[in-house]
Tab-separated table of C-alpha atoms in Angstrom:
chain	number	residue	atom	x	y	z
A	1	UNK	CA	0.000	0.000	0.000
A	2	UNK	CA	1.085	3.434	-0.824
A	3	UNK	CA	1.458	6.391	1.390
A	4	UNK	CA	-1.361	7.845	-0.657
A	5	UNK	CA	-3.531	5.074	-0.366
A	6	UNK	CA	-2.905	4.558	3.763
A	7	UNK	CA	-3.832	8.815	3.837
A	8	UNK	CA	-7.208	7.782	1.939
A	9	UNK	CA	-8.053	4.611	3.810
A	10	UNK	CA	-7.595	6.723	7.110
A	11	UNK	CA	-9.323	9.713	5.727
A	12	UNK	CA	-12.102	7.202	4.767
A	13	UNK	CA	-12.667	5.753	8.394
A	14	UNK	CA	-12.782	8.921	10.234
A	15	UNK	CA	-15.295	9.803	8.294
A	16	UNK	CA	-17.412	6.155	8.360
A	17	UNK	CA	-16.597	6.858	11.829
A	18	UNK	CA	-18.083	10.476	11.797
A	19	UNK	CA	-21.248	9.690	10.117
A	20	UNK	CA	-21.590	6.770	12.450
A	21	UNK	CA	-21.365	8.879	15.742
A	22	UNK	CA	-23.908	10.917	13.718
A	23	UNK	CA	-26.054	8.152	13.101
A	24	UNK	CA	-25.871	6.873	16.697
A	25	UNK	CA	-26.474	10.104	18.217
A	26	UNK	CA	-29.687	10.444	16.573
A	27	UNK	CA	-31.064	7.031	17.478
A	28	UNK	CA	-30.003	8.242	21.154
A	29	UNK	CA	-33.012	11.123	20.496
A	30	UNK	CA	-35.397	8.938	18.725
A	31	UNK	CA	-38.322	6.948	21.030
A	32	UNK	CA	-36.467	3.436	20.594
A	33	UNK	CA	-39.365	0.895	22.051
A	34	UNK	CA	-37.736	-0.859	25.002
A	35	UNK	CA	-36.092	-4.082	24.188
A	36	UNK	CA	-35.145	-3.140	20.743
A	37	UNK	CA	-31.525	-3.428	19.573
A	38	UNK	CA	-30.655	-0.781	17.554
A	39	UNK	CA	-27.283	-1.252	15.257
A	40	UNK	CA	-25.825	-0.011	11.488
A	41	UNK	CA	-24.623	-2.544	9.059
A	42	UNK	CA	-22.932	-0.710	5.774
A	43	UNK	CA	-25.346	2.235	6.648
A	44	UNK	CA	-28.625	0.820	6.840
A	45	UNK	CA	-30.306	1.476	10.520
A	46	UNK	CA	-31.297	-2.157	12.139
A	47	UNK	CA	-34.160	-2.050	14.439
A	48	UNK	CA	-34.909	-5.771	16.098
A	49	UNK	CA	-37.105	-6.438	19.145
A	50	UNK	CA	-34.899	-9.052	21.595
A	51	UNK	CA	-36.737	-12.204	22.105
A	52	UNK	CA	-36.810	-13.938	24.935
A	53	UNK	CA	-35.512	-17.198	23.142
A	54	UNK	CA	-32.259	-15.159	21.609
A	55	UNK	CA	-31.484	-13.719	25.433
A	56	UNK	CA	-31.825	-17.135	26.581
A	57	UNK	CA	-28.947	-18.328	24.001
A	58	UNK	CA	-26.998	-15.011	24.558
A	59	UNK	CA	-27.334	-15.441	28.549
A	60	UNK	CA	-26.011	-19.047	27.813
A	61	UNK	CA	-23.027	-18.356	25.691
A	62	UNK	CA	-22.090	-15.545	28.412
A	63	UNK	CA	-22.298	-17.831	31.440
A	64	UNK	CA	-19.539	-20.286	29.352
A	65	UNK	CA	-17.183	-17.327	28.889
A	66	UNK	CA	-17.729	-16.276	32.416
A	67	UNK	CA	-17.149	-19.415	33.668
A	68	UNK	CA	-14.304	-20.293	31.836
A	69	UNK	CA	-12.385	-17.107	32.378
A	70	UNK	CA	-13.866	-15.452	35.127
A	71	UNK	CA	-15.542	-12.733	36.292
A	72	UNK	CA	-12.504	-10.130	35.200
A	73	UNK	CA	-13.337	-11.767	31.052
A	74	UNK	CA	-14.374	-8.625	29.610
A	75	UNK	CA	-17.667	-9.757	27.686
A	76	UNK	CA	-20.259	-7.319	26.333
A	77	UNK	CA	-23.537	-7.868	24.961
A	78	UNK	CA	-25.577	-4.917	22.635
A	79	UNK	CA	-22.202	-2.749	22.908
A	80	UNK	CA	-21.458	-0.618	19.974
A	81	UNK	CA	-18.003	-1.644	18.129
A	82	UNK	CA	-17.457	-0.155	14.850
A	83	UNK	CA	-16.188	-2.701	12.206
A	84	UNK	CA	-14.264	-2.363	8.847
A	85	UNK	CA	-16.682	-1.761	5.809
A	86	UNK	CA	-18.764	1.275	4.946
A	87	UNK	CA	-20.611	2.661	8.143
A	88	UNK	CA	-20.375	-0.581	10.019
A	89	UNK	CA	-21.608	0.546	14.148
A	90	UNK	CA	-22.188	-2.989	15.001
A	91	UNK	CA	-23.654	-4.151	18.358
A	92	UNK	CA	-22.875	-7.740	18.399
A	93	UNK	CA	-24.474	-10.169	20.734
A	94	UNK	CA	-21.446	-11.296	22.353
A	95	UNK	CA	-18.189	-9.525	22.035
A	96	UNK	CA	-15.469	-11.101	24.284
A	97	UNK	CA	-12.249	-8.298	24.114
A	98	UNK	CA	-8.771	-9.177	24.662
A	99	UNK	CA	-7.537	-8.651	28.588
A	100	UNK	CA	-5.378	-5.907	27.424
A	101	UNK	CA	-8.232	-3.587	25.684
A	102	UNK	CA	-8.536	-0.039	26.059
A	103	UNK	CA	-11.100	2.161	24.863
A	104	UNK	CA	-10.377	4.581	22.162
A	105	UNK	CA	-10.089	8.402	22.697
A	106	UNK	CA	-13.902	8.125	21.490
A	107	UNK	CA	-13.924	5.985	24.526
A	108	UNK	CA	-15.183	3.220	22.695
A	109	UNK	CA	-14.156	-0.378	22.324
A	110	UNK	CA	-11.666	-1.119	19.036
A	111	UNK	CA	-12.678	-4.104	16.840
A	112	UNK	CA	-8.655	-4.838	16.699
A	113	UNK	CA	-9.092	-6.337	20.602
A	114	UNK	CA	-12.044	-8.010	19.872
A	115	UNK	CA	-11.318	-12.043	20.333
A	116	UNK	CA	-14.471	-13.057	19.731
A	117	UNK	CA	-17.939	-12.798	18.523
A	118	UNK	CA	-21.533	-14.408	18.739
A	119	UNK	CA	-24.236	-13.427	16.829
A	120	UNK	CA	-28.427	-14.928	17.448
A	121	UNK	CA	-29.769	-15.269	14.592
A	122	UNK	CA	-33.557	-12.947	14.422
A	123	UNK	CA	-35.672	-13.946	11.407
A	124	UNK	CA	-35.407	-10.236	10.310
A	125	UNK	CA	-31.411	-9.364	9.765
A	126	UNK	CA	-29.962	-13.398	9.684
A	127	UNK	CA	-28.747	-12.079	6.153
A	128	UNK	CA	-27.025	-9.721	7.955
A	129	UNK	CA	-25.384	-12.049	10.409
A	130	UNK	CA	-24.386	-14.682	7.604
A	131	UNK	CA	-23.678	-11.390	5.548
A	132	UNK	CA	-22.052	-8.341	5.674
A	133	UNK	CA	-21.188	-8.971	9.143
A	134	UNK	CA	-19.745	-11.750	8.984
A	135	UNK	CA	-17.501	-10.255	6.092
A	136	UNK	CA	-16.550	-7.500	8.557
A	137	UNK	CA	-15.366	-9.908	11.111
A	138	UNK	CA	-13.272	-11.508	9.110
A	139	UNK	CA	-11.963	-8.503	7.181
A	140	UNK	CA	-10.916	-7.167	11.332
A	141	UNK	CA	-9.254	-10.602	11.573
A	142	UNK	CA	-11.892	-11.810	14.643
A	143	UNK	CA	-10.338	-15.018	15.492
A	144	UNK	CA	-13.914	-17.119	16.011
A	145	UNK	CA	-17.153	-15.777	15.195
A	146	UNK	CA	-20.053	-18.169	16.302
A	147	UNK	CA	-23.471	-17.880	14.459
A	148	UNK	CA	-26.329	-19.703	17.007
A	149	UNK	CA	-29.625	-19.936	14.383
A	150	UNK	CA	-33.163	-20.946	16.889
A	151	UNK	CA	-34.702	-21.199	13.464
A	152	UNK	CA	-32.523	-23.995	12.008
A	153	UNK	CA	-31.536	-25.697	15.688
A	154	UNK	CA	-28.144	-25.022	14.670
A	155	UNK	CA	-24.672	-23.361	15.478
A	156	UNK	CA	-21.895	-22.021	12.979
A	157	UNK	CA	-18.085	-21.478	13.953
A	158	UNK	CA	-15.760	-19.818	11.721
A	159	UNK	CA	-12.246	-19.387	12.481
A	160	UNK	CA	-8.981	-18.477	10.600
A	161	UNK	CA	-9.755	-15.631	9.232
A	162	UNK	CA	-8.035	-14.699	5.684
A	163	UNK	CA	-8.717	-12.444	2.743
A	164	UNK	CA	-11.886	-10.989	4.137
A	165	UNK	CA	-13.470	-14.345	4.765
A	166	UNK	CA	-13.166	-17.219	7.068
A	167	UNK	CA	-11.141	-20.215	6.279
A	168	UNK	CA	-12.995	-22.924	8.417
A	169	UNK	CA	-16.139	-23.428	9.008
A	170	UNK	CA	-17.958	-25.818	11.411
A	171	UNK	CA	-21.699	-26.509	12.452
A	172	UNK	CA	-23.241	-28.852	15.022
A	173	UNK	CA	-26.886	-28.914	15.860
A	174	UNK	CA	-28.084	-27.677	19.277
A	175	UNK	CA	-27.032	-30.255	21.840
A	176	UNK	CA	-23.960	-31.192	20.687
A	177	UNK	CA	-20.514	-29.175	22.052
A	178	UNK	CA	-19.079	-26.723	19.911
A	179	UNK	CA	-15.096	-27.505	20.281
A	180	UNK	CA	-13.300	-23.982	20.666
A	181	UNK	CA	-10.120	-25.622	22.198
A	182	UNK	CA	-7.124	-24.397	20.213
A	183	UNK	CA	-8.781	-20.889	19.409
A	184	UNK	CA	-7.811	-17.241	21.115
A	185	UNK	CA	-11.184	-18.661	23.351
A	186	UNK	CA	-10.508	-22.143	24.000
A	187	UNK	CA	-13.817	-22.937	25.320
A	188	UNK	CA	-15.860	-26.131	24.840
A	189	UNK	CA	-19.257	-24.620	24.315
A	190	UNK	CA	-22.451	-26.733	25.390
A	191	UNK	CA	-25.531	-26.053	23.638
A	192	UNK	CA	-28.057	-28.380	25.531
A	193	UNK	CA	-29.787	-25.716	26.885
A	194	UNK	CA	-30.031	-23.338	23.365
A	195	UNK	CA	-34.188	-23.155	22.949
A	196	UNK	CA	-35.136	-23.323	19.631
A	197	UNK	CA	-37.863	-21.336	17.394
């Protein structure tokens, strides 16, 4: 990459990031229902009520983290990150952060310490989650991003990110272990208890 090229890509982020903050601080105004999740993908606004059968899998998925790391594992749920790609303000699921992450001068969280992701699927923006997003973890190098889908009774983990995509891909159905054991999480993840839709 060129020097020229670097000074666009950077210009080009600050302001992704600038028309994000923009975005964001609107939604803060607007009458958001309660229980809505509210996040950007490549600069469309994403409005999804949470269900109590995706909190149950998200609840489930944080307990494992927690109990494999502790209560000092810094795992969020619904936090804004922004992600590579055009106006990308995701809110993912689960976002577990590397022990040694900072916030930004924003005083947000950077997708560079982000170890790993889940994402539930919602019958309205599951293109999104098999989609853009999951291009946009993989283009910021997220070493496992897990995919739990109520609808199908089904998980997806990708790992090894490469190129903008991932370069493994597993699935098990709900009750059988998802094997995270050699990954930045190395977590055996039980999903016994994952309802279904």
């Amino acid at each position: 990459m060129t020097v020229l090229e670097d000074r666009i890509e950077m210009a080009d982020a600050d302001a992704n990031t600038k028309r994000l903050d923009e975005w964001f601080e609107r939604l803060e105004r607007m009458p958001v229902p309660e229980g809505f999740r509210v996040e950007i993908v490549g600069g469309s606004v994403h409005m999804t009520p949470q269900r109590s059968t995706h909190w149950e899998i998200i609840f489930e998925i944080a307990q494992a983290i927690r109990g494999r790391f502790g209560r000092e594992a810094r795992v969020f749920s619904d936090v804004r990150i922004d992600f590579p790609g055009h106006e990308n303000g995701f809110c993912p699921d689960i976002a577990m952060l590397k022990d040694s992450a900072k916030k930004d001068e924003e005083g947000r969280w950077r997708y560079q310490d982000v170890e790993f992701v889940a994402e539930v699927i919602s019958a309205g923006t599951a293109a999104n989650d098999y989609g853009p997003k999951k291009t946009a973890y993989a283009m910021a190098e997220v070493p496992v991003y897990v995919i739990a889908d109520p609808y199908q009774g089904r998980c997806y983990a990708y790992t090894h990110p490469k190129d903008g995509d991932y370069a493994m891909r597993t699935w098990v159905d709900f009750g059988t272990d998802i094997d995270l054991t050699g990954t930045e999480v190395d977590l055996v993840l039980k999903t016994d208890d994952f309802p279904r839709d």
